[in-house]
PDB file of C-alpha atoms in Angstrom:
ATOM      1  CA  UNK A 230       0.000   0.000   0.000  1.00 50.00           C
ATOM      2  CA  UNK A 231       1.180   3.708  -0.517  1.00 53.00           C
ATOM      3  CA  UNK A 232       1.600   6.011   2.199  1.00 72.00           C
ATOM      4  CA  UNK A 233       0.362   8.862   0.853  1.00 90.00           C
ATOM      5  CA  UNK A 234      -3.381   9.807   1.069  1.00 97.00           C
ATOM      6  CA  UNK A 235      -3.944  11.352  -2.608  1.00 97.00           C
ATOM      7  CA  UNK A 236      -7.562  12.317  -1.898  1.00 98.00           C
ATOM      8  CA  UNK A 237      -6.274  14.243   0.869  1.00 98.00           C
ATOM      9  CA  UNK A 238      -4.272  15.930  -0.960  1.00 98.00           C
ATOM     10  CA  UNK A 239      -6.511  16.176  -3.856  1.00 98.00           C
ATOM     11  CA  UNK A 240      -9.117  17.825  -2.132  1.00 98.00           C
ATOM     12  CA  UNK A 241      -7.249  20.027   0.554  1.00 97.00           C
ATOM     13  CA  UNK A 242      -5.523  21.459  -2.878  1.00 97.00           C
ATOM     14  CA  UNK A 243      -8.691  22.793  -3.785  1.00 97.00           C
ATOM     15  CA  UNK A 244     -10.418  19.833  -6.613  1.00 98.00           C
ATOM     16  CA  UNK A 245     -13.254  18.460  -6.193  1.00 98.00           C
ATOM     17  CA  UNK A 246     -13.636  14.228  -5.892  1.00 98.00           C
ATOM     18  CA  UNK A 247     -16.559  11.808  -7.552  1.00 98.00           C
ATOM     19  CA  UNK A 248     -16.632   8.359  -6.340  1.00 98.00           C
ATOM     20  CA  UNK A 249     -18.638   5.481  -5.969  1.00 98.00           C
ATOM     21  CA  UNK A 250     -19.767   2.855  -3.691  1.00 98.00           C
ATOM     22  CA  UNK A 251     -19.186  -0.338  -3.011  1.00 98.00           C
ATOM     23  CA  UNK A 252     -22.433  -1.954  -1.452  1.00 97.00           C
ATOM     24  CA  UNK A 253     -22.193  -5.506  -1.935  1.00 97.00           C
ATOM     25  CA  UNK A 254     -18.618  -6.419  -0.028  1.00 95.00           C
ATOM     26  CA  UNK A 255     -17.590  -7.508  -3.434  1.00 96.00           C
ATOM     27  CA  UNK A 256     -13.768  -7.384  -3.556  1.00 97.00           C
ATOM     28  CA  UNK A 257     -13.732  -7.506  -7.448  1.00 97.00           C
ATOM     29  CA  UNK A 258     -16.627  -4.767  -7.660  1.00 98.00           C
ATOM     30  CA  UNK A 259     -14.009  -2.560  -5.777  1.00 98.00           C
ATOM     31  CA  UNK A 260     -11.050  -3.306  -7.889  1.00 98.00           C
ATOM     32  CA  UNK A 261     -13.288  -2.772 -10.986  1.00 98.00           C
ATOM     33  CA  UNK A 262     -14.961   0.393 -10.258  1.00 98.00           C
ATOM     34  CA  UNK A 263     -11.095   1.574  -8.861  1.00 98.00           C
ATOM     35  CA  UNK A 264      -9.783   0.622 -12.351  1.00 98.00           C
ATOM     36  CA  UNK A 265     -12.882   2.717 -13.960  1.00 98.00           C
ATOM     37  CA  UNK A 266     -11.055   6.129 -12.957  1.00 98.00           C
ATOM     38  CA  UNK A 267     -13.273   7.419  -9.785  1.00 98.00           C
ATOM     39  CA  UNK A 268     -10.975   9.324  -7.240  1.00 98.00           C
ATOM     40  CA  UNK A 269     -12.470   7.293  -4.141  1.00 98.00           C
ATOM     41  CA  UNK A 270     -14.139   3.862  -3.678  1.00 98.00           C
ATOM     42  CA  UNK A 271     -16.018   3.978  -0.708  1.00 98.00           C
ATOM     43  CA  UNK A 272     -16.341   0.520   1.022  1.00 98.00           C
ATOM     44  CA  UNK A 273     -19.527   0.969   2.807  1.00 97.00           C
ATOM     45  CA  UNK A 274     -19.899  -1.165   6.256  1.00 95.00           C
ATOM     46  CA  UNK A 275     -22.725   0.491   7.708  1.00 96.00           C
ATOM     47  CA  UNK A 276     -25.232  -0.823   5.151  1.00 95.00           C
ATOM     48  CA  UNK A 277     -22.913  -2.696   2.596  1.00 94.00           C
ATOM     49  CA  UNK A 278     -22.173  -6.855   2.651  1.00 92.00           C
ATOM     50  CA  UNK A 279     -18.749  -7.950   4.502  1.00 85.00           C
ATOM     51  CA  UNK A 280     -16.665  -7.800   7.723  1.00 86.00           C
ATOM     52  CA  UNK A 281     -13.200  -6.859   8.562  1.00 86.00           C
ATOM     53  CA  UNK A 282     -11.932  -9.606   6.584  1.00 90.00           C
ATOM     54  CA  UNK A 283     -13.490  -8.105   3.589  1.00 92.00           C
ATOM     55  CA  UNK A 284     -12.120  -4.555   4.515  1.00 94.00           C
ATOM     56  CA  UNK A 285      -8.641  -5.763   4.499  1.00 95.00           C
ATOM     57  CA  UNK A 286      -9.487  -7.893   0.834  1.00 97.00           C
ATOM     58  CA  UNK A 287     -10.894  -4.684  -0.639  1.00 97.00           C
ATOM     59  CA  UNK A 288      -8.449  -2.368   0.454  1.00 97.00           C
ATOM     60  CA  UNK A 289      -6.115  -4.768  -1.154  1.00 97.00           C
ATOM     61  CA  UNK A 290      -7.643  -4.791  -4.229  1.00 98.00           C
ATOM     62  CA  UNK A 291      -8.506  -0.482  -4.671  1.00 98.00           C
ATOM     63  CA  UNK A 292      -4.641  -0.602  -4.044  1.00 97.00           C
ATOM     64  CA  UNK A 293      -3.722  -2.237  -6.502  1.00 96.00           C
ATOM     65  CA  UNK A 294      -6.208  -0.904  -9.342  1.00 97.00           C
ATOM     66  CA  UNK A 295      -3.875   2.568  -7.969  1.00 96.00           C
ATOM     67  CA  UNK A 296      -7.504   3.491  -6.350  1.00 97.00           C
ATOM     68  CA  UNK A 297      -8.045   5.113  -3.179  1.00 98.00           C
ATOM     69  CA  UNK A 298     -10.696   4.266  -0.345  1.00 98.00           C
ATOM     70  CA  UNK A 299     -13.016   5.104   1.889  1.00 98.00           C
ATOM     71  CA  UNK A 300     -14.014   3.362   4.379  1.00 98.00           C
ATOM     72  CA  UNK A 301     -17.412   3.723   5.865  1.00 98.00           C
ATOM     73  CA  UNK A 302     -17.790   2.077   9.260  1.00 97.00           C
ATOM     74  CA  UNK A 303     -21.110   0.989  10.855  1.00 96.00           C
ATOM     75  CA  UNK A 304     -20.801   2.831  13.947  1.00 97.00           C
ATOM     76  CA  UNK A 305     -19.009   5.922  15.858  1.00 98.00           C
ATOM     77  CA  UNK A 306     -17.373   2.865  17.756  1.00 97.00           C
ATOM     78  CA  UNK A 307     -13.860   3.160  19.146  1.00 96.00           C
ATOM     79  CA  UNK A 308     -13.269  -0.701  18.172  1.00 96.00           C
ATOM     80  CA  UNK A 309     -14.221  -0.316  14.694  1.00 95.00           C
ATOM     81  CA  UNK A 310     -12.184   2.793  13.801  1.00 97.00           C
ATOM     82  CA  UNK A 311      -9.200   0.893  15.529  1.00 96.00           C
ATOM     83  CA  UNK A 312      -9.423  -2.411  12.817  1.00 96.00           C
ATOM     84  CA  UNK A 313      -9.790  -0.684   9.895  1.00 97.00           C
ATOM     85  CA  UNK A 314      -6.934   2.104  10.385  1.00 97.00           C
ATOM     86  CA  UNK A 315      -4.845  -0.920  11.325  1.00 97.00           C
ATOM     87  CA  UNK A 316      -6.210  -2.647   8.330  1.00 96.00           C
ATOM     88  CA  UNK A 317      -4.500   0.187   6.011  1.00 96.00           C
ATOM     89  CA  UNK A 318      -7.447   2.586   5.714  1.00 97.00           C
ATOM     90  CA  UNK A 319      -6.894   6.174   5.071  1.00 97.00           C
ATOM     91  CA  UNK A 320     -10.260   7.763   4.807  1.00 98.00           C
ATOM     92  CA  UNK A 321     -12.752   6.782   7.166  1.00 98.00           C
ATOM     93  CA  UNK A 322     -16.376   8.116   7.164  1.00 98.00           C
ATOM     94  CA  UNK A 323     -18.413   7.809  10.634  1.00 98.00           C
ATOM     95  CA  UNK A 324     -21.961   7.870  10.681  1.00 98.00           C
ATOM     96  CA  UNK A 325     -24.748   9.178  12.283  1.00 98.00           C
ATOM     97  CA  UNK A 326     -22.321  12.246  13.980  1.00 98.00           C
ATOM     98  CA  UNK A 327     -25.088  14.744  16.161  1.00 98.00           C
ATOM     99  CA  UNK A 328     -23.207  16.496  18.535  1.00 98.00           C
ATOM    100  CA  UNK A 329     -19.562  17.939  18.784  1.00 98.00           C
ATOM    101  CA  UNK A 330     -18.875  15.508  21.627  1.00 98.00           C
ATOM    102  CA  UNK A 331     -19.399  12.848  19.276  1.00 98.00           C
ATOM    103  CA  UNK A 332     -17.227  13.965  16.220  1.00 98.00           C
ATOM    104  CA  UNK A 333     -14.487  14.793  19.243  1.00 98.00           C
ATOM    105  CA  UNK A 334     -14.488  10.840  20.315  1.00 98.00           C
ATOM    106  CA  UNK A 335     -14.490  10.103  16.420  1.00 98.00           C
ATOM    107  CA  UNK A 336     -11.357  11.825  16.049  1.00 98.00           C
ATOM    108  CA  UNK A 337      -9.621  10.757  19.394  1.00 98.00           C
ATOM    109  CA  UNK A 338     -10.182   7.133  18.059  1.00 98.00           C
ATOM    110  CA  UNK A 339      -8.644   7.697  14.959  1.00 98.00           C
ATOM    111  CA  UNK A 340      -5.142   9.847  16.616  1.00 98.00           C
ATOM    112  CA  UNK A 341      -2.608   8.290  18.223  1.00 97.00           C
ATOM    113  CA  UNK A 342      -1.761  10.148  21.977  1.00 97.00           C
ATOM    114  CA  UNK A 343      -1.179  12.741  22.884  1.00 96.00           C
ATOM    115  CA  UNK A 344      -3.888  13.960  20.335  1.00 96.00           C
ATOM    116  CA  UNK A 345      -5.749  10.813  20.923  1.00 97.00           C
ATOM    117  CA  UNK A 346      -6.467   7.604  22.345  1.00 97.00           C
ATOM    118  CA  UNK A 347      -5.546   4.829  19.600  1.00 97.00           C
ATOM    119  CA  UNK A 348      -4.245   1.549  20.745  1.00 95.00           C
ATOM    120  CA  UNK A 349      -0.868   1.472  19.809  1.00 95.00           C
ATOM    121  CA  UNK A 350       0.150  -1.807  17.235  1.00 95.00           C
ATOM    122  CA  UNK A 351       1.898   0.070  14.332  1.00 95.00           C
ATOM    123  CA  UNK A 352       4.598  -2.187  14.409  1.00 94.00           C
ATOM    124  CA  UNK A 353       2.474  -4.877  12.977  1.00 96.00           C
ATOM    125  CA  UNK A 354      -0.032  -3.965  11.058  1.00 96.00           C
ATOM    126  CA  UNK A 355      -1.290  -3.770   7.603  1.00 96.00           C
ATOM    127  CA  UNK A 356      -1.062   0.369   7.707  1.00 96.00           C
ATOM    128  CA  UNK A 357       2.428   0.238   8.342  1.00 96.00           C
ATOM    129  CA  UNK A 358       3.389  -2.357   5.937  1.00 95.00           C
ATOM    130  CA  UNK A 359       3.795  -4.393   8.973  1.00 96.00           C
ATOM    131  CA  UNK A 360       6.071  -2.502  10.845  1.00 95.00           C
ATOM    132  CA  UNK A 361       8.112  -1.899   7.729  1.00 94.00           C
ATOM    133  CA  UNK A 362       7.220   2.077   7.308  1.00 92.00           C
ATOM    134  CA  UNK A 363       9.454   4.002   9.482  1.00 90.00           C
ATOM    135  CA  UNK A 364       7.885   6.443  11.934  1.00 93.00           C
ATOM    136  CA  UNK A 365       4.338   5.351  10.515  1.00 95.00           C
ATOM    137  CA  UNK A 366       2.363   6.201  14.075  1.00 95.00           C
ATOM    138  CA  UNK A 367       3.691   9.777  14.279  1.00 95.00           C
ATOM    139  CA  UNK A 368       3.021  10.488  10.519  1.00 94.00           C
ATOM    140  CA  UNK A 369      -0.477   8.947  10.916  1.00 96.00           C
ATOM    141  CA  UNK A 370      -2.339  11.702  11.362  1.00 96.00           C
ATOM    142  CA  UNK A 371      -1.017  13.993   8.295  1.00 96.00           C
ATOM    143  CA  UNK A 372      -2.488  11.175   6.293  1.00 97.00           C
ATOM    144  CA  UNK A 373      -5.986  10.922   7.545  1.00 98.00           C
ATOM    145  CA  UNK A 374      -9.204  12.169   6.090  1.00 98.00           C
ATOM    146  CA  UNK A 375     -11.788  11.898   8.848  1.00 98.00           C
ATOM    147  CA  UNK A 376     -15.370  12.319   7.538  1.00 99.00           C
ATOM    148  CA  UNK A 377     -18.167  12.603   9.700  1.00 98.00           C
ATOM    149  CA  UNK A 378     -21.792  12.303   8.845  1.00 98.00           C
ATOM    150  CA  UNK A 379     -24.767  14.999  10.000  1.00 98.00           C
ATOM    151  CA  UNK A 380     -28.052  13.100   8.991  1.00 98.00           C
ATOM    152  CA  UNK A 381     -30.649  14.379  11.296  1.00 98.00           C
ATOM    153  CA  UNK A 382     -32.462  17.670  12.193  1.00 98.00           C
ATOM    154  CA  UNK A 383     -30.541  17.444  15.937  1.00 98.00           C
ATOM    155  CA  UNK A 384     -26.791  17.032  13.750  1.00 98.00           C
ATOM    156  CA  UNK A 385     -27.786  20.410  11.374  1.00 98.00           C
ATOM    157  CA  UNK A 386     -28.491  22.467  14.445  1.00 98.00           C
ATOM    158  CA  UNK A 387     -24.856  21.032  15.775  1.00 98.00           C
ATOM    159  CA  UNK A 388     -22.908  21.377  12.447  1.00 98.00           C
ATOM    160  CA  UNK A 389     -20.709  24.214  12.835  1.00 98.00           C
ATOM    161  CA  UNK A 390     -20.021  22.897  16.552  1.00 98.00           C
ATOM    162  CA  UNK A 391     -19.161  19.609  14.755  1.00 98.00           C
ATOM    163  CA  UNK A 392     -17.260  20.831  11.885  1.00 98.00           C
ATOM    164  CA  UNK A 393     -14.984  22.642  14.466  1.00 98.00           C
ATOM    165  CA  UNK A 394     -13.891  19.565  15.991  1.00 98.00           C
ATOM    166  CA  UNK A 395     -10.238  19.659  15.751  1.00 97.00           C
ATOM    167  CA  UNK A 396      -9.273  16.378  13.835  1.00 97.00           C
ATOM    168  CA  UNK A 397     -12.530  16.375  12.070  1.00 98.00           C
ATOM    169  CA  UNK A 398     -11.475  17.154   7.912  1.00 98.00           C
ATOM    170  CA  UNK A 399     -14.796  17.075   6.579  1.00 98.00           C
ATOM    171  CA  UNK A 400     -18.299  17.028   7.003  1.00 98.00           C
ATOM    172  CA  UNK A 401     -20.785  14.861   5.153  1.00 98.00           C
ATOM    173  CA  UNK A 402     -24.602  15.554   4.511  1.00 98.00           C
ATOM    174  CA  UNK A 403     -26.010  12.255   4.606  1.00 98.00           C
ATOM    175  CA  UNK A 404     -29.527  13.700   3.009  1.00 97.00           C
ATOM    176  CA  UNK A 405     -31.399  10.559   2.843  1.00 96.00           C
ATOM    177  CA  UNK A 406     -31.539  10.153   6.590  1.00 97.00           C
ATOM    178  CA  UNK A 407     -32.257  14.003   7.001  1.00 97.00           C
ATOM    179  CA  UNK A 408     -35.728  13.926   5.491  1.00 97.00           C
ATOM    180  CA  UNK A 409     -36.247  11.103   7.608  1.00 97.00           C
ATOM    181  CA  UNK A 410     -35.463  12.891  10.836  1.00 97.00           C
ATOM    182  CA  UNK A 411     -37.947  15.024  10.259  1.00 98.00           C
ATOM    183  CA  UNK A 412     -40.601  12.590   8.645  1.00 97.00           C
ATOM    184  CA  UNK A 413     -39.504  13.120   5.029  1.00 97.00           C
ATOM    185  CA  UNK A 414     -38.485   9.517   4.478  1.00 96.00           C
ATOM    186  CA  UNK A 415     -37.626   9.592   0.441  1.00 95.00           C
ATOM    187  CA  UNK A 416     -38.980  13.013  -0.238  1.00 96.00           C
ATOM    188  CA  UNK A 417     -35.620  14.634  -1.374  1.00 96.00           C
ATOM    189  CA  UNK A 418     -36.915  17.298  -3.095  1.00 96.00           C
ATOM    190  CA  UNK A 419     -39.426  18.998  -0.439  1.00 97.00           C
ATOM    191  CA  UNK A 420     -38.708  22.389   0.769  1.00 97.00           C
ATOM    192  CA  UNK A 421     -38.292  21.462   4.177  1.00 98.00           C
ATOM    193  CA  UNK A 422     -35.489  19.032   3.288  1.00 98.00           C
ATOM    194  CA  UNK A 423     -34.290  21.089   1.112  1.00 98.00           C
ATOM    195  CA  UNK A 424     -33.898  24.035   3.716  1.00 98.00           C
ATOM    196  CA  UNK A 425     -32.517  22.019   6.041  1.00 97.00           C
ATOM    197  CA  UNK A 426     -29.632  20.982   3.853  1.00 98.00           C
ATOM    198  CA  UNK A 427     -28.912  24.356   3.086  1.00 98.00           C
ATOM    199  CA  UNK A 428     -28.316  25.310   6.808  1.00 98.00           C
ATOM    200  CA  UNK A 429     -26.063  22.681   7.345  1.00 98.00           C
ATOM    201  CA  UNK A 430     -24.202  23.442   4.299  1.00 98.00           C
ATOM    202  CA  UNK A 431     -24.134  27.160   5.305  1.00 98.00           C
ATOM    203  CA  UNK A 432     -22.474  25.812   8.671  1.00 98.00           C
ATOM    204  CA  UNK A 433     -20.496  23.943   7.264  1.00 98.00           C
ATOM    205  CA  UNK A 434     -18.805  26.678   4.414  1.00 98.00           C
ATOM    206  CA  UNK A 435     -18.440  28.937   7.478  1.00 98.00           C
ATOM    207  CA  UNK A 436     -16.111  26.416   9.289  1.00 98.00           C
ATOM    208  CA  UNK A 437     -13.772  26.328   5.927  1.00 97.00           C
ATOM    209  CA  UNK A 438     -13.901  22.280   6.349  1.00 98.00           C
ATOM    210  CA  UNK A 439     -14.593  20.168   3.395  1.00 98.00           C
ATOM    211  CA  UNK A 440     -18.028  19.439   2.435  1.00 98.00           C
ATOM    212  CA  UNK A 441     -19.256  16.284   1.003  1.00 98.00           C
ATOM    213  CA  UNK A 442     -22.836  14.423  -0.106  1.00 98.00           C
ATOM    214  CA  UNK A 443     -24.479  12.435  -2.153  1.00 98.00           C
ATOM    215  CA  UNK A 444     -26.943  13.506  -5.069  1.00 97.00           C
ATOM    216  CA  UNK A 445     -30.969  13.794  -4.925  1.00 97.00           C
ATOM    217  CA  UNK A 446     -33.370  14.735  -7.106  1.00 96.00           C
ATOM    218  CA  UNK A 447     -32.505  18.254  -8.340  1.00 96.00           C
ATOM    219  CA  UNK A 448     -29.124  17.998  -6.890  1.00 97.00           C
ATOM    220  CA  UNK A 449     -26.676  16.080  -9.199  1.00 97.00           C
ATOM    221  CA  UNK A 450     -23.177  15.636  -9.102  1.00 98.00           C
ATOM    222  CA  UNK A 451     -22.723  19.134 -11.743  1.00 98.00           C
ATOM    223  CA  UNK A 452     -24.926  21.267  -9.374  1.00 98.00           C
ATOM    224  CA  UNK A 453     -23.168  20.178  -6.215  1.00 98.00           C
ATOM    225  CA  UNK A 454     -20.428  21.432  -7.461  1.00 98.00           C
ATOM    226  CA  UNK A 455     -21.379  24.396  -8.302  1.00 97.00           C
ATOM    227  CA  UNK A 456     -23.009  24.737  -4.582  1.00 97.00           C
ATOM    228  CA  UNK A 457     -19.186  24.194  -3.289  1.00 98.00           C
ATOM    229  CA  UNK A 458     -19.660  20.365  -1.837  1.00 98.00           C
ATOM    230  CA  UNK A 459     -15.776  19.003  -2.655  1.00 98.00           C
ATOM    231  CA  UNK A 460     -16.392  15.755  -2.560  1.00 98.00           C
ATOM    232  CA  UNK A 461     -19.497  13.766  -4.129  1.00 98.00           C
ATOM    233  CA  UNK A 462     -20.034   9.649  -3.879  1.00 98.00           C
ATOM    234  CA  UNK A 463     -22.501   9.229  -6.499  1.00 96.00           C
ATOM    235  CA  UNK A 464     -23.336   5.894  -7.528  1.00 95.00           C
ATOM    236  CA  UNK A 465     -22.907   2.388  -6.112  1.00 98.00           C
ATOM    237  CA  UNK A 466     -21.913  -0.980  -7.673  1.00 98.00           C
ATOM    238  CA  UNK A 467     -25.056  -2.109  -7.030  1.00 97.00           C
ATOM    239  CA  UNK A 468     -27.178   0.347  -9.102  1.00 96.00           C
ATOM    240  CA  UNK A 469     -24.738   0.368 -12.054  1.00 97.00           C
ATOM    241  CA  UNK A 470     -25.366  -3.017 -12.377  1.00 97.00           C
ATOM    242  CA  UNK A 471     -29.196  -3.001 -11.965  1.00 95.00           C
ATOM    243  CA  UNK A 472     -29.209   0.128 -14.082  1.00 95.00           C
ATOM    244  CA  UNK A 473     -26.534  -1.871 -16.517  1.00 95.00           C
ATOM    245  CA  UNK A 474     -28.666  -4.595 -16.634  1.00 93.00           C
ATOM    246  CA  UNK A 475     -32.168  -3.032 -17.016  1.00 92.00           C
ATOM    247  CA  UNK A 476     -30.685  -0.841 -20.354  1.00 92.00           C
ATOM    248  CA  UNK A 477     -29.097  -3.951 -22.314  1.00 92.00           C
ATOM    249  CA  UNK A 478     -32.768  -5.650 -21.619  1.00 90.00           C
ATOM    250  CA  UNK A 479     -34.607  -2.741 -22.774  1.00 89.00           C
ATOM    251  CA  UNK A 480     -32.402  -2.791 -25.891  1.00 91.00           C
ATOM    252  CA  UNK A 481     -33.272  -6.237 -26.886  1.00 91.00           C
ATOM    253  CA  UNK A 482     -36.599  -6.162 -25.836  1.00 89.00           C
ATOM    254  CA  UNK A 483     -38.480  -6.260 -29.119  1.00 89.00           C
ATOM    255  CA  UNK A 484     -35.791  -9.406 -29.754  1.00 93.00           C
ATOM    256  CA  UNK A 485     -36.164 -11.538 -26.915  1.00 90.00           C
ATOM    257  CA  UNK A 486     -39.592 -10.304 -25.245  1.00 85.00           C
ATOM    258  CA  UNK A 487     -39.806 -11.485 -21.908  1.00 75.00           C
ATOM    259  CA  UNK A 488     -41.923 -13.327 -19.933  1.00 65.00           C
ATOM    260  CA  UNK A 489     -41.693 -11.477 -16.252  1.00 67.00           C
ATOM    261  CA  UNK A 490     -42.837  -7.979 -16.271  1.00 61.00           C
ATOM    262  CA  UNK A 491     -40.001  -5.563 -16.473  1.00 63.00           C
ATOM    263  CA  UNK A 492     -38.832  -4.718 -12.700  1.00 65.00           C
ATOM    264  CA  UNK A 493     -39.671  -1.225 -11.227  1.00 64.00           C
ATOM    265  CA  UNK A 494     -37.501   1.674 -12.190  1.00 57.00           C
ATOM    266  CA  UNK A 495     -37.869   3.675  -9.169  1.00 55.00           C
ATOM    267  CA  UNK A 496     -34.315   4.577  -7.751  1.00 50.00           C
ATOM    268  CA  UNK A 497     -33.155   5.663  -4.292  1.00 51.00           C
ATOM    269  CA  UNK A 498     -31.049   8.797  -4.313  1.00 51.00           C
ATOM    270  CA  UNK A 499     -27.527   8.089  -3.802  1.00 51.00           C
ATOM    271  CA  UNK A 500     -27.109   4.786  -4.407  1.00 49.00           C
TER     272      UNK A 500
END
């Protein structure tokens, strides 16, 4: 693995990142979709397929497509953080951040001491090339991206307490889970939503951290931009391939007509 975080450095030099995610815990899905050109792969645990075993494969295999990754972990969990850092992971996005006290025990897991309180096994682990990167636990830290996610009403009203969080890099509008704080479940495009993003995002620009989300209806990768988010994840291996799949049989529908009624189109933001 390389030591250097490039989407780090990408994005803290002022370009903007589009990736994708990886739902299913396929390791070849990763390497693929690495190999396609994105700048990030995320490697979603909180909802994706897999365990730490599969972390560790798919790391692996974004490595050597010359990818980098994300790593989304299922919980603000001290534990978790801990195995995938050691497992060679760079970025790491936390979910479900509300409070500044959270996205401060975030960080602390992720920073060795004195800044924080990670358990110390750098000289054998995956991150340092098993002990074989010289002064890898002190140079730790330059090389993390920590992303935390504000996904309810409570997180917005916290967001420039969050986004101050020493430690913290960026902050990550998890919009999906924001209409449903406020019993908008799947209704992206309402006002209320809507408004709601915007305050966080206001929060957010005024702490000069990164900003990052997925799309929505309205709200696609070219008009994020343009609203100053630097980092997008867009799609997800598993609706390229349903979307893939659904094209090539509408193609050849007249062709080979098909027995089953043609599946639902309907697509979840995001993903």
């Amino acid at each position: 693995m390389t030591s250097r975080n490039r989407l780090k450095s990408k994005l803290l030099s002022g370009e903007r990142a589009l990736g994708v995610w990886v739902m299913t815990g396929a390791v070849p899905n990763a390497e693929i979709l690495a190999h396609a050109g994105y700048d990030f792969v995320v490697i979603d645990h909180e909802h994706g397929a897999g365990d730490t075993h599969d972390v560790f494969a798919m790391l692996r295999a974004v490595d050597a497509a010359d990818g980098e990754a994300v790593v989304r972990i299922g919980w603000n969990d001290q534990t978790l953080l801990k195995r995938v850092l050691d497992a060679g992971a760079r970025s790491i996005m936390v979910p479900m951040v509300e409070t500044a006290e959270e996205a401060a025990a975030a960080a602390a897991s992720c920073l060795y001491p004195p800044r924080g309180r990670r358990g110390y096994a750098a000289s054998a682990v995956r991150a340092s090339n098993y002990g074989t990167v010289p002064g890898y636990a002190h140079a730790a830290a330059d090389e993390l991206l920590l992303i935390v996610q504000i996904e309810t009403a409570e997180a917005v009203a916290n967001a420039g307490a969050i986004a101050a969080v020493d430690g913290v890099d960026m902050v990550f509008i998890g919009i999906n889970d924001l209409g449903a704080s406020i019993g908008r479940l799947e209704q992206l495009d309402h006002p209320d939503v809507l408004a709601l993003a915007a305050q966080a995002e206001d929060a957010i620009k005024a702490s000069g951290k990164l900003m990052g989300t997925v799309p929505s209806p309205g709200r696609d990768p070219g008009v994020l931009a343009g609203k100053g988010f630097h980092m997008v994840a867009s799609a997800a291996d598993v609706s390229l391939l349903r979307d893939g799949a659904r094209a090539e049989l509408t193609q050849w529908a007249d062709a080979f007509p098909r027995v089953r009624p043609a599946p639902s189109t309907k697509k979840g933001a995001g993903y």
